[in-house]
Short mmCIF file of the N, C-alpha and C atoms (twelve columns), coordinates in Angstrom:
data_MODEL
# 
_entry.id   MODEL 
# 
loop_
_atom_site.group_PDB 
_atom_site.id 
_atom_site.type_symbol 
_atom_site.label_atom_id 
_atom_site.label_alt_id 
_atom_site.label_comp_id 
_atom_site.label_asym_id 
_atom_site.label_seq_id 
_atom_site.Cartn_x 
_atom_site.Cartn_y 
_atom_site.Cartn_z 
_atom_site.pdbx_PDB_model_num 
ATOM 1   N N  . UNK A 1   13.048  3.511   2.523   1 
ATOM 2   C CA . UNK A 1   12.319  3.437   3.777   1 
ATOM 3   C C  . UNK A 1   13.150  2.578   4.721   1 
ATOM 4   N N  . UNK A 2   13.266  3.012   5.960   1 
ATOM 5   C CA . UNK A 2   14.043  2.242   6.935   1 
ATOM 6   C C  . UNK A 2   13.158  1.208   7.612   1 
ATOM 7   N N  . UNK A 3   13.785  0.100   8.011   1 
ATOM 8   C CA . UNK A 3   13.034  -0.940  8.706   1 
ATOM 9   C C  . UNK A 3   13.631  -1.156  10.066  1 
ATOM 10  N N  . UNK A 4   12.864  -1.255  11.130  1 
ATOM 11  C CA . UNK A 4   11.422  -1.031  11.060  1 
ATOM 12  C C  . UNK A 4   11.149  0.436   10.767  1 
ATOM 13  N N  . UNK A 5   10.040  0.720   10.085  1 
ATOM 14  C CA . UNK A 5   9.754   2.115   9.741   1 
ATOM 15  C C  . UNK A 5   9.514   2.950   10.990  1 
ATOM 16  N N  . UNK A 6   9.862   4.216   10.845  1 
ATOM 17  C CA . UNK A 6   9.615   5.145   11.945  1 
ATOM 18  C C  . UNK A 6   8.107   5.330   12.091  1 
ATOM 19  N N  . UNK A 7   7.646   5.620   13.323  1 
ATOM 20  C CA . UNK A 7   6.198   5.880   13.489  1 
ATOM 21  C C  . UNK A 7   5.788   7.074   12.624  1 
ATOM 22  N N  . UNK A 8   4.600   7.005   12.085  1 
ATOM 23  C CA . UNK A 8   4.088   8.089   11.252  1 
ATOM 24  C C  . UNK A 8   3.257   9.027   12.099  1 
ATOM 25  N N  . UNK A 9   3.554   10.279  11.973  1 
ATOM 26  C CA . UNK A 9   2.795   11.319  12.648  1 
ATOM 27  C C  . UNK A 9   1.758   11.805  11.641  1 
ATOM 28  N N  . UNK A 10  0.772   12.553  12.099  1 
ATOM 29  C CA . UNK A 10  -0.209  13.081  11.144  1 
ATOM 30  C C  . UNK A 10  0.136   14.499  10.730  1 
ATOM 31  N N  . UNK A 11  1.376   14.906  10.981  1 
ATOM 32  C CA . UNK A 11  1.768   16.226  10.493  1 
ATOM 33  C C  . UNK A 11  1.813   16.172  8.973   1 
ATOM 34  N N  . UNK A 12  1.423   17.256  8.319   1 
ATOM 35  C CA . UNK A 12  1.435   17.253  6.855   1 
ATOM 36  C C  . UNK A 12  2.804   16.894  6.284   1 
ATOM 37  N N  . UNK A 13  3.867   17.389  6.894   1 
ATOM 38  C CA . UNK A 13  5.214   17.097  6.390   1 
ATOM 39  C C  . UNK A 13  5.524   15.603  6.484   1 
ATOM 40  N N  . UNK A 14  5.131   14.971  7.596   1 
ATOM 41  C CA . UNK A 14  5.413   13.542  7.767   1 
ATOM 42  C C  . UNK A 14  4.575   12.701  6.807   1 
ATOM 43  N N  . UNK A 15  3.329   13.077  6.612   1 
ATOM 44  C CA . UNK A 15  2.479   12.345  5.675   1 
ATOM 45  C C  . UNK A 15  3.012   12.463  4.252   1 
ATOM 46  N N  . UNK A 16  3.497   13.636  3.896   1 
ATOM 47  C CA . UNK A 16  4.058   13.811  2.553   1 
ATOM 48  C C  . UNK A 16  5.366   13.035  2.410   1 
ATOM 49  N N  . UNK A 17  6.120   12.912  3.504   1 
ATOM 50  C CA . UNK A 17  7.333   12.091  3.485   1 
ATOM 51  C C  . UNK A 17  6.964   10.633  3.243   1 
ATOM 52  N N  . UNK A 18  5.923   10.164  3.901   1 
ATOM 53  C CA . UNK A 18  5.475   8.776   3.699   1 
ATOM 54  C C  . UNK A 18  5.000   8.581   2.264   1 
ATOM 55  N N  . UNK A 19  4.384   9.622   1.681   1 
ATOM 56  C CA . UNK A 19  3.978   9.533   0.270   1 
ATOM 57  C C  . UNK A 19  5.207   9.243   -0.579  1 
ATOM 58  N N  . UNK A 20  6.268   10.010  -0.366  1 
ATOM 59  C CA . UNK A 20  7.487   9.813   -1.138  1 
ATOM 60  C C  . UNK A 20  8.098   8.437   -0.870  1 
ATOM 61  N N  . UNK A 21  8.029   7.964   0.388   1 
ATOM 62  C CA . UNK A 21  8.543   6.625   0.714   1 
ATOM 63  C C  . UNK A 21  7.810   5.554   -0.091  1 
ATOM 64  N N  . UNK A 22  6.491   5.641   -0.151  1 
ATOM 65  C CA . UNK A 22  5.716   4.646   -0.899  1 
ATOM 66  C C  . UNK A 22  5.997   4.745   -2.400  1 
ATOM 67  N N  . UNK A 23  6.177   5.954   -2.911  1 
ATOM 68  C CA . UNK A 23  6.502   6.112   -4.332  1 
ATOM 69  C C  . UNK A 23  7.875   5.516   -4.627  1 
ATOM 70  N N  . UNK A 24  8.827   5.724   -3.718  1 
ATOM 71  C CA . UNK A 24  10.167  5.148   -3.886  1 
ATOM 72  C C  . UNK A 24  10.096  3.627   -3.888  1 
ATOM 73  N N  . UNK A 25  9.329   3.064   -2.943  1 
ATOM 74  C CA . UNK A 25  9.173   1.607   -2.890  1 
ATOM 75  C C  . UNK A 25  8.533   1.079   -4.179  1 
ATOM 76  N N  . UNK A 26  7.559   1.795   -4.697  1 
ATOM 77  C CA . UNK A 26  6.899   1.406   -5.944  1 
ATOM 78  C C  . UNK A 26  7.904   1.381   -7.090  1 
ATOM 79  N N  . UNK A 27  8.720   2.421   -7.177  1 
ATOM 80  C CA . UNK A 27  9.725   2.502   -8.244  1 
ATOM 81  C C  . UNK A 27  10.777  1.404   -8.100  1 
ATOM 82  N N  . UNK A 28  11.218  1.140   -6.859  1 
ATOM 83  C CA . UNK A 28  12.227  0.109   -6.635  1 
ATOM 84  C C  . UNK A 28  11.681  -1.279  -6.983  1 
ATOM 85  N N  . UNK A 29  10.425  -1.529  -6.645  1 
ATOM 86  C CA . UNK A 29  9.802   -2.805  -6.997  1 
ATOM 87  C C  . UNK A 29  9.750   -2.964  -8.510  1 
ATOM 88  N N  . UNK A 30  9.354   -1.906  -9.206  1 
ATOM 89  C CA . UNK A 30  9.266   -1.961  -10.673 1 
ATOM 90  C C  . UNK A 30  10.643  -2.249  -11.281 1 
ATOM 91  N N  . UNK A 31  11.681  -1.582  -10.772 1 
ATOM 92  C CA . UNK A 31  13.028  -1.811  -11.302 1 
ATOM 93  C C  . UNK A 31  13.509  -3.236  -11.027 1 
ATOM 94  N N  . UNK A 32  13.298  -3.709  -9.796  1 
ATOM 95  C CA . UNK A 32  13.749  -5.062  -9.430  1 
ATOM 96  C C  . UNK A 32  13.031  -6.116  -10.273 1 
ATOM 97  N N  . UNK A 33  11.739  -5.935  -10.487 1 
ATOM 98  C CA . UNK A 33  10.986  -6.910  -11.275 1 
ATOM 99  C C  . UNK A 33  11.416  -6.869  -12.740 1 
ATOM 100 N N  . UNK A 34  11.628  -5.671  -13.262 1 
ATOM 101 C CA . UNK A 34  12.070  -5.544  -14.654 1 
ATOM 102 C C  . UNK A 34  13.419  -6.238  -14.838 1 
ATOM 103 N N  . UNK A 35  14.313  -6.089  -13.870 1 
ATOM 104 C CA . UNK A 35  15.612  -6.763  -13.951 1 
ATOM 105 C C  . UNK A 35  15.444  -8.278  -13.899 1 
ATOM 106 N N  . UNK A 36  14.606  -8.763  -12.992 1 
ATOM 107 C CA . UNK A 36  14.381  -10.206 -12.885 1 
ATOM 108 C C  . UNK A 36  13.811  -10.754 -14.191 1 
ATOM 109 N N  . UNK A 37  12.868  -10.042 -14.766 1 
ATOM 110 C CA . UNK A 37  12.270  -10.509 -16.022 1 
ATOM 111 C C  . UNK A 37  13.292  -10.470 -17.156 1 
ATOM 112 N N  . UNK A 38  14.145  -9.447  -17.179 1 
ATOM 113 C CA . UNK A 38  15.182  -9.370  -18.216 1 
ATOM 114 C C  . UNK A 38  16.171  -10.524 -18.053 1 
ATOM 115 N N  . UNK A 39  16.498  -10.847 -16.800 1 
ATOM 116 C CA . UNK A 39  17.392  -11.983 -16.558 1 
ATOM 117 C C  . UNK A 39  16.766  -13.289 -17.057 1 
ATOM 118 N N  . UNK A 40  15.473  -13.470 -16.779 1 
ATOM 119 C CA . UNK A 40  14.791  -14.679 -17.271 1 
ATOM 120 C C  . UNK A 40  14.743  -14.708 -18.794 1 
ATOM 121 N N  . UNK A 41  14.444  -13.549 -19.393 1 
ATOM 122 C CA . UNK A 41  14.397  -13.484 -20.855 1 
ATOM 123 C C  . UNK A 41  15.768  -13.808 -21.456 1 
ATOM 124 N N  . UNK A 42  16.824  -13.445 -20.735 1 
ATOM 125 C CA . UNK A 42  18.180  -13.722 -21.199 1 
ATOM 126 C C  . UNK A 42  18.483  -15.207 -21.291 1 
ATOM 127 N N  . UNK A 43  17.715  -16.012 -20.597 1 
ATOM 128 C CA . UNK A 43  17.904  -17.464 -20.664 1 
ATOM 129 C C  . UNK A 43  17.387  -18.042 -21.972 1 
ATOM 130 N N  . UNK A 44  16.543  -17.301 -22.635 1 
ATOM 131 C CA . UNK A 44  15.964  -17.792 -23.880 1 
ATOM 132 C C  . UNK A 44  14.904  -18.849 -23.604 1 
ATOM 133 N N  . UNK A 45  14.575  -19.612 -24.617 1 
ATOM 134 C CA . UNK A 45  13.562  -20.673 -24.503 1 
ATOM 135 C C  . UNK A 45  14.235  -21.910 -23.913 1 
ATOM 136 N N  . UNK A 46  14.566  -21.831 -22.641 1 
ATOM 137 C CA . UNK A 46  15.345  -22.881 -21.982 1 
ATOM 138 C C  . UNK A 46  14.602  -24.209 -21.879 1 
ATOM 139 N N  . UNK A 47  13.324  -24.213 -22.142 1 
ATOM 140 C CA . UNK A 47  12.531  -25.440 -22.009 1 
ATOM 141 C C  . UNK A 47  12.668  -26.373 -23.208 1 
ATOM 142 N N  . UNK A 48  13.219  -25.863 -24.277 1 
ATOM 143 C CA . UNK A 48  13.461  -26.708 -25.442 1 
ATOM 144 C C  . UNK A 48  12.240  -26.879 -26.326 1 
ATOM 145 N N  . UNK A 49  12.412  -27.667 -27.376 1 
ATOM 146 C CA . UNK A 49  11.354  -27.834 -28.373 1 
ATOM 147 C C  . UNK A 49  10.656  -29.186 -28.310 1 
ATOM 148 N N  . UNK A 50  11.113  -30.060 -27.406 1 
ATOM 149 C CA . UNK A 50  10.452  -31.364 -27.343 1 
ATOM 150 C C  . UNK A 50  9.083   -31.233 -26.679 1 
ATOM 151 N N  . UNK A 51  8.335   -32.290 -26.691 1 
ATOM 152 C CA . UNK A 51  6.959   -32.269 -26.169 1 
ATOM 153 C C  . UNK A 51  6.910   -31.878 -24.689 1 
ATOM 154 N N  . UNK A 52  7.819   -32.429 -23.879 1 
ATOM 155 C CA . UNK A 52  7.844   -32.117 -22.443 1 
ATOM 156 C C  . UNK A 52  8.153   -30.639 -22.226 1 
ATOM 157 N N  . UNK A 53  9.125   -30.137 -22.960 1 
ATOM 158 C CA . UNK A 53  9.483   -28.718 -22.846 1 
ATOM 159 C C  . UNK A 53  8.343   -27.808 -23.244 1 
ATOM 160 N N  . UNK A 54  7.656   -28.153 -24.303 1 
ATOM 161 C CA . UNK A 54  6.524   -27.344 -24.773 1 
ATOM 162 C C  . UNK A 54  5.373   -27.365 -23.769 1 
ATOM 163 N N  . UNK A 55  5.174   -28.544 -23.139 1 
ATOM 164 C CA . UNK A 55  4.136   -28.632 -22.105 1 
ATOM 165 C C  . UNK A 55  4.524   -27.759 -20.906 1 
ATOM 166 N N  . UNK A 56  5.806   -27.844 -20.499 1 
ATOM 167 C CA . UNK A 56  6.289   -27.022 -19.389 1 
ATOM 168 C C  . UNK A 56  6.068   -25.542 -19.684 1 
ATOM 169 N N  . UNK A 57  6.393   -25.138 -20.881 1 
ATOM 170 C CA . UNK A 57  6.256   -23.730 -21.249 1 
ATOM 171 C C  . UNK A 57  4.806   -23.313 -21.384 1 
ATOM 172 N N  . UNK A 58  3.939   -24.263 -21.669 1 
ATOM 173 C CA . UNK A 58  2.550   -23.908 -21.938 1 
ATOM 174 C C  . UNK A 58  2.437   -23.242 -23.284 1 
ATOM 175 N N  . UNK A 59  3.263   -23.676 -24.212 1 
ATOM 176 C CA . UNK A 59  3.355   -23.041 -25.526 1 
ATOM 177 C C  . UNK A 59  2.040   -23.061 -26.295 1 
ATOM 178 N N  . UNK A 60  1.183   -24.038 -26.011 1 
ATOM 179 C CA . UNK A 60  -0.092  -24.105 -26.737 1 
ATOM 180 C C  . UNK A 60  -1.200  -23.387 -25.976 1 
ATOM 181 N N  . UNK A 61  -0.814  -22.571 -25.002 1 
ATOM 182 C CA . UNK A 61  -1.801  -21.830 -24.214 1 
ATOM 183 C C  . UNK A 61  -2.117  -22.550 -22.916 1 
ATOM 184 N N  . UNK A 62  -2.928  -21.959 -22.105 1 
ATOM 185 C CA . UNK A 62  -3.298  -22.570 -20.829 1 
ATOM 186 C C  . UNK A 62  -2.231  -22.348 -19.778 1 
ATOM 187 N N  . UNK A 63  -2.028  -23.378 -18.948 1 
ATOM 188 C CA . UNK A 63  -1.080  -23.228 -17.855 1 
ATOM 189 C C  . UNK A 63  0.327   -23.545 -18.319 1 
ATOM 190 N N  . UNK A 64  1.292   -23.170 -17.546 1 
ATOM 191 C CA . UNK A 64  2.688   -23.417 -17.856 1 
ATOM 192 C C  . UNK A 64  3.526   -22.211 -17.502 1 
ATOM 193 N N  . UNK A 65  4.809   -22.321 -17.784 1 
ATOM 194 C CA . UNK A 65  5.757   -21.267 -17.434 1 
ATOM 195 C C  . UNK A 65  5.351   -19.909 -17.995 1 
ATOM 196 N N  . UNK A 66  5.002   -19.862 -19.264 1 
ATOM 197 C CA . UNK A 66  4.676   -18.578 -19.895 1 
ATOM 198 C C  . UNK A 66  3.450   -17.929 -19.257 1 
ATOM 199 N N  . UNK A 67  2.444   -18.729 -18.937 1 
ATOM 200 C CA . UNK A 67  1.245   -18.184 -18.293 1 
ATOM 201 C C  . UNK A 67  1.572   -17.710 -16.873 1 
ATOM 202 N N  . UNK A 68  2.394   -18.492 -16.159 1 
ATOM 203 C CA . UNK A 68  2.781   -18.104 -14.795 1 
ATOM 204 C C  . UNK A 68  3.597   -16.816 -14.824 1 
ATOM 205 N N  . UNK A 69  4.447   -16.670 -15.813 1 
ATOM 206 C CA . UNK A 69  5.249   -15.450 -15.973 1 
ATOM 207 C C  . UNK A 69  4.337   -14.241 -16.168 1 
ATOM 208 N N  . UNK A 70  3.356   -14.386 -17.036 1 
ATOM 209 C CA . UNK A 70  2.419   -13.276 -17.272 1 
ATOM 210 C C  . UNK A 70  1.605   -12.961 -16.017 1 
ATOM 211 N N  . UNK A 71  1.202   -13.995 -15.295 1 
ATOM 212 C CA . UNK A 71  0.433   -13.790 -14.072 1 
ATOM 213 C C  . UNK A 71  1.281   -13.079 -13.012 1 
ATOM 214 N N  . UNK A 72  2.541   -13.467 -12.891 1 
ATOM 215 C CA . UNK A 72  3.436   -12.799 -11.941 1 
ATOM 216 C C  . UNK A 72  3.566   -11.321 -12.299 1 
ATOM 217 N N  . UNK A 73  3.699   -11.036 -13.582 1 
ATOM 218 C CA . UNK A 73  3.812   -9.641  -14.036 1 
ATOM 219 C C  . UNK A 73  2.567   -8.850  -13.630 1 
ATOM 220 N N  . UNK A 74  1.398   -9.424  -13.830 1 
ATOM 221 C CA . UNK A 74  0.144   -8.747  -13.469 1 
ATOM 222 C C  . UNK A 74  0.086   -8.469  -11.969 1 
ATOM 223 N N  . UNK A 75  0.471   -9.463  -11.159 1 
ATOM 224 C CA . UNK A 75  0.411   -9.288  -9.704  1 
ATOM 225 C C  . UNK A 75  1.418   -8.242  -9.220  1 
ATOM 226 N N  . UNK A 76  2.627   -8.285  -9.735  1 
ATOM 227 C CA . UNK A 76  3.641   -7.311  -9.311  1 
ATOM 228 C C  . UNK A 76  3.229   -5.906  -9.738  1 
ATOM 229 N N  . UNK A 77  2.660   -5.772  -10.909 1 
ATOM 230 C CA . UNK A 77  2.178   -4.459  -11.337 1 
ATOM 231 C C  . UNK A 77  1.072   -3.960  -10.421 1 
ATOM 232 N N  . UNK A 78  0.203   -4.865  -9.951  1 
ATOM 233 C CA . UNK A 78  -0.853  -4.479  -9.012  1 
ATOM 234 C C  . UNK A 78  -0.279  -3.988  -7.698  1 
ATOM 235 N N  . UNK A 79  0.732   -4.678  -7.194  1 
ATOM 236 C CA . UNK A 79  1.378   -4.259  -5.949  1 
ATOM 237 C C  . UNK A 79  2.073   -2.914  -6.156  1 
ATOM 238 N N  . UNK A 80  2.786   -2.788  -7.261  1 
ATOM 239 C CA . UNK A 80  3.466   -1.525  -7.585  1 
ATOM 240 C C  . UNK A 80  2.474   -0.365  -7.622  1 
ATOM 241 N N  . UNK A 81  1.367   -0.568  -8.321  1 
ATOM 242 C CA . UNK A 81  0.352   0.481   -8.425  1 
ATOM 243 C C  . UNK A 81  -0.297  0.758   -7.066  1 
ATOM 244 N N  . UNK A 82  -0.487  -0.290  -6.271  1 
ATOM 245 C CA . UNK A 82  -1.062  -0.118  -4.935  1 
ATOM 246 C C  . UNK A 82  -0.178  0.743   -4.056  1 
ATOM 247 N N  . UNK A 83  1.122   0.503   -4.090  1 
ATOM 248 C CA . UNK A 83  2.057   1.328   -3.307  1 
ATOM 249 C C  . UNK A 83  1.945   2.788   -3.720  1 
ATOM 250 N N  . UNK A 84  1.887   3.026   -5.022  1 
ATOM 251 C CA . UNK A 84  1.805   4.408   -5.505  1 
ATOM 252 C C  . UNK A 84  0.491   5.054   -5.038  1 
ATOM 253 N N  . UNK A 85  -0.615  4.308   -5.097  1 
ATOM 254 C CA . UNK A 85  -1.909  4.855   -4.667  1 
ATOM 255 C C  . UNK A 85  -1.922  5.125   -3.168  1 
ATOM 256 N N  . UNK A 86  -1.321  4.228   -2.377  1 
ATOM 257 C CA . UNK A 86  -1.229  4.476   -0.931  1 
ATOM 258 C C  . UNK A 86  -0.469  5.769   -0.691  1 
ATOM 259 N N  . UNK A 87  0.656   5.943   -1.397  1 
ATOM 260 C CA . UNK A 87  1.422   7.184   -1.263  1 
ATOM 261 C C  . UNK A 87  0.609   8.408   -1.646  1 
ATOM 262 N N  . UNK A 88  -0.103  8.308   -2.767  1 
ATOM 263 C CA . UNK A 88  -0.945  9.434   -3.200  1 
ATOM 264 C C  . UNK A 88  -1.993  9.773   -2.142  1 
ATOM 265 N N  . UNK A 89  -2.618  8.737   -1.568  1 
ATOM 266 C CA . UNK A 89  -3.647  8.968   -0.550  1 
ATOM 267 C C  . UNK A 89  -3.063  9.577   0.719   1 
ATOM 268 N N  . UNK A 90  -1.856  9.156   1.110   1 
ATOM 269 C CA . UNK A 90  -1.212  9.773   2.275   1 
ATOM 270 C C  . UNK A 90  -0.925  11.247  2.007   1 
ATOM 271 N N  . UNK A 91  -0.524  11.554  0.773   1 
ATOM 272 C CA . UNK A 91  -0.314  12.965  0.411   1 
ATOM 273 C C  . UNK A 91  -1.599  13.766  0.503   1 
ATOM 274 N N  . UNK A 92  -2.710  13.167  0.059   1 
ATOM 275 C CA . UNK A 92  -4.004  13.853  0.159   1 
ATOM 276 C C  . UNK A 92  -4.397  14.074  1.620   1 
ATOM 277 N N  . UNK A 93  -4.125  13.080  2.463   1 
ATOM 278 C CA . UNK A 93  -4.418  13.245  3.893   1 
ATOM 279 C C  . UNK A 93  -3.595  14.402  4.438   1 
ATOM 280 N N  . UNK A 94  -2.327  14.477  4.042   1 
ATOM 281 C CA . UNK A 94  -1.483  15.594  4.474   1 
ATOM 282 C C  . UNK A 94  -2.053  16.934  4.046   1 
ATOM 283 N N  . UNK A 95  -2.536  17.001  2.810   1 
ATOM 284 C CA . UNK A 95  -3.165  18.243  2.330   1 
ATOM 285 C C  . UNK A 95  -4.429  18.557  3.128   1 
ATOM 286 N N  . UNK A 96  -5.213  17.522  3.451   1 
ATOM 287 C CA . UNK A 96  -6.442  17.736  4.213   1 
ATOM 288 C C  . UNK A 96  -6.149  18.196  5.630   1 
ATOM 289 N N  . UNK A 97  -5.098  17.641  6.229   1 
ATOM 290 C CA . UNK A 97  -4.716  18.063  7.578   1 
ATOM 291 C C  . UNK A 97  -4.301  19.523  7.546   1 
ATOM 292 N N  . UNK A 98  -3.567  19.902  6.499   1 
ATOM 293 C CA . UNK A 98  -3.135  21.289  6.361   1 
ATOM 294 C C  . UNK A 98  -4.347  22.218  6.252   1 
ATOM 295 N N  . UNK A 99  -5.342  21.790  5.498   1 
ATOM 296 C CA . UNK A 99  -6.491  22.653  5.252   1 
ATOM 297 C C  . UNK A 99  -7.604  22.554  6.274   1 
ATOM 298 N N  . UNK A 100 -7.448  21.705  7.264   1 
ATOM 299 C CA . UNK A 100 -8.535  21.532  8.239   1 
ATOM 300 C C  . UNK A 100 -8.758  22.812  9.032   1 
ATOM 301 N N  . UNK A 101 -9.983  23.050  9.355   1 
ATOM 302 C CA . UNK A 101 -10.328 24.206  10.179  1 
ATOM 303 C C  . UNK A 101 -10.288 23.732  11.631  1 
ATOM 304 N N  . UNK A 102 -9.129  23.923  12.272  1 
ATOM 305 C CA . UNK A 102 -8.937  23.385  13.612  1 
ATOM 306 C C  . UNK A 102 -9.859  24.031  14.632  1 
ATOM 307 N N  . UNK A 103 -10.297 25.254  14.406  1 
ATOM 308 C CA . UNK A 103 -11.243 25.873  15.340  1 
ATOM 309 C C  . UNK A 103 -12.551 25.091  15.329  1 
ATOM 310 N N  . UNK A 104 -12.985 24.674  14.149  1 
ATOM 311 C CA . UNK A 104 -14.208 23.882  14.045  1 
ATOM 312 C C  . UNK A 104 -14.021 22.525  14.713  1 
ATOM 313 N N  . UNK A 105 -12.870 21.916  14.496  1 
ATOM 314 C CA . UNK A 105 -12.588 20.629  15.127  1 
ATOM 315 C C  . UNK A 105 -12.634 20.782  16.644  1 
ATOM 316 N N  . UNK A 106 -12.040 21.845  17.150  1 
ATOM 317 C CA . UNK A 106 -12.054 22.094  18.591  1 
ATOM 318 C C  . UNK A 106 -13.468 22.262  19.126  1 
ATOM 319 N N  . UNK A 107 -14.307 22.947  18.395  1 
ATOM 320 C CA . UNK A 107 -15.700 23.127  18.813  1 
ATOM 321 C C  . UNK A 107 -16.452 21.793  18.783  1 
ATOM 322 N N  . UNK A 108 -16.140 20.951  17.814  1 
ATOM 323 C CA . UNK A 108 -16.786 19.640  17.751  1 
ATOM 324 C C  . UNK A 108 -16.422 18.804  18.978  1 
ATOM 325 N N  . UNK A 109 -15.172 18.873  19.368  1 
ATOM 326 C CA . UNK A 109 -14.743 18.120  20.555  1 
ATOM 327 C C  . UNK A 109 -15.471 18.637  21.784  1 
ATOM 328 N N  . UNK A 110 -15.589 19.952  21.897  1 
ATOM 329 C CA . UNK A 110 -16.310 20.526  23.039  1 
ATOM 330 C C  . UNK A 110 -17.761 20.070  23.036  1 
ATOM 331 N N  . UNK A 111 -18.359 19.972  21.850  1 
ATOM 332 C CA . UNK A 111 -19.751 19.548  21.767  1 
ATOM 333 C C  . UNK A 111 -19.902 18.100  22.209  1 
ATOM 334 N N  . UNK A 112 -18.938 17.260  21.870  1 
ATOM 335 C CA . UNK A 112 -19.014 15.860  22.260  1 
ATOM 336 C C  . UNK A 112 -18.766 15.711  23.750  1 
ATOM 337 N N  . UNK A 113 -17.705 16.372  24.238  1 
ATOM 338 C CA . UNK A 113 -17.398 16.301  25.668  1 
ATOM 339 C C  . UNK A 113 -18.445 17.093  26.436  1 
ATOM 340 N N  . UNK A 114 -18.700 18.296  25.942  1 
ATOM 341 C CA . UNK A 114 -19.758 19.160  26.439  1 
ATOM 342 C C  . UNK A 114 -19.853 19.318  27.943  1 
ATOM 343 N N  . UNK A 115 -20.898 19.998  28.330  1 
ATOM 344 C CA . UNK A 115 -21.113 20.176  29.769  1 
ATOM 345 C C  . UNK A 115 -21.540 18.851  30.395  1 
ATOM 346 N N  . UNK A 116 -21.345 18.786  31.689  1 
ATOM 347 C CA . UNK A 116 -21.724 17.576  32.409  1 
ATOM 348 C C  . UNK A 116 -23.246 17.434  32.390  1 
ATOM 349 N N  . UNK A 117 -23.683 16.217  32.121  1 
ATOM 350 C CA . UNK A 117 -25.116 15.944  32.108  1 
ATOM 351 C C  . UNK A 117 -25.455 15.226  33.399  1 
ATOM 352 N N  . UNK A 118 -26.417 15.783  34.132  1 
ATOM 353 C CA . UNK A 118 -26.849 15.133  35.365  1 
ATOM 354 C C  . UNK A 118 -27.763 13.967  35.017  1 
ATOM 355 N N  . UNK A 119 -27.453 12.828  35.598  1 
ATOM 356 C CA . UNK A 119 -28.242 11.629  35.377  1 
ATOM 357 C C  . UNK A 119 -28.930 11.295  36.698  1 
ATOM 358 N N  . UNK A 120 -30.250 11.175  36.648  1 
ATOM 359 C CA . UNK A 120 -30.938 10.828  37.891  1 
ATOM 360 C C  . UNK A 120 -30.456 9.477   38.411  1 
ATOM 361 N N  . UNK A 121 -30.343 9.385   39.691  1 
ATOM 362 C CA . UNK A 121 -29.908 8.137   40.324  1 
ATOM 363 C C  . UNK A 121 -31.091 7.550   41.085  1 
ATOM 364 N N  . UNK A 122 -31.365 6.296   40.802  1 
ATOM 365 C CA . UNK A 122 -32.481 5.649   41.512  1 
ATOM 366 C C  . UNK A 122 -31.984 5.093   42.830  1 
ATOM 367 N N  . UNK A 123 -32.954 4.853   43.729  1 
ATOM 368 C CA . UNK A 123 -32.636 4.302   45.038  1 
ATOM 369 C C  . UNK A 123 -31.955 2.937   44.883  1 
ATOM 370 N N  . UNK A 124 -32.363 2.136   43.885  1 
ATOM 371 C CA . UNK A 124 -31.790 0.805   43.684  1 
ATOM 372 C C  . UNK A 124 -30.310 0.890   43.337  1 
ATOM 373 N N  . UNK A 125 -29.912 1.926   42.598  1 
ATOM 374 C CA . UNK A 125 -28.511 2.085   42.243  1 
ATOM 375 C C  . UNK A 125 -27.665 2.475   43.440  1 
ATOM 376 N N  . UNK A 126 -28.260 3.121   44.407  1 
ATOM 377 C CA . UNK A 126 -27.510 3.568   45.574  1 
ATOM 378 C C  . UNK A 126 -27.231 2.449   46.555  1 
ATOM 379 N N  . UNK A 127 -28.030 1.427   46.555  1 
ATOM 380 C CA . UNK A 127 -27.865 0.362   47.544  1 
ATOM 381 C C  . UNK A 127 -26.839 -0.629  47.205  1 
# 
């Protein structure tokens, strides 16, 4: 996806393009996060085995590096999944635009705009 992103039109083709853009972003986020986590795992248990290191790691449960790592994974997965769902929904909108009955939409607009309605004018409004 280019930044700043191009304006999105409601044409089915453009909406489907945005679907693919969001899916690509989702995949790129997943790859980048997996690489970052692999790099961290490559460091090993860098906190050591002493009491301070174990507290930092949160080795006995609760808060600490290991819990924060798991929480980050959960949040990034949520963002990744959200991007994919946004893309899926844009694709559905594109399909709906394709299938819309534009004659009916046109008639609805005419009904809303409709003929001019005469509104009585009081003498007080004229003064």
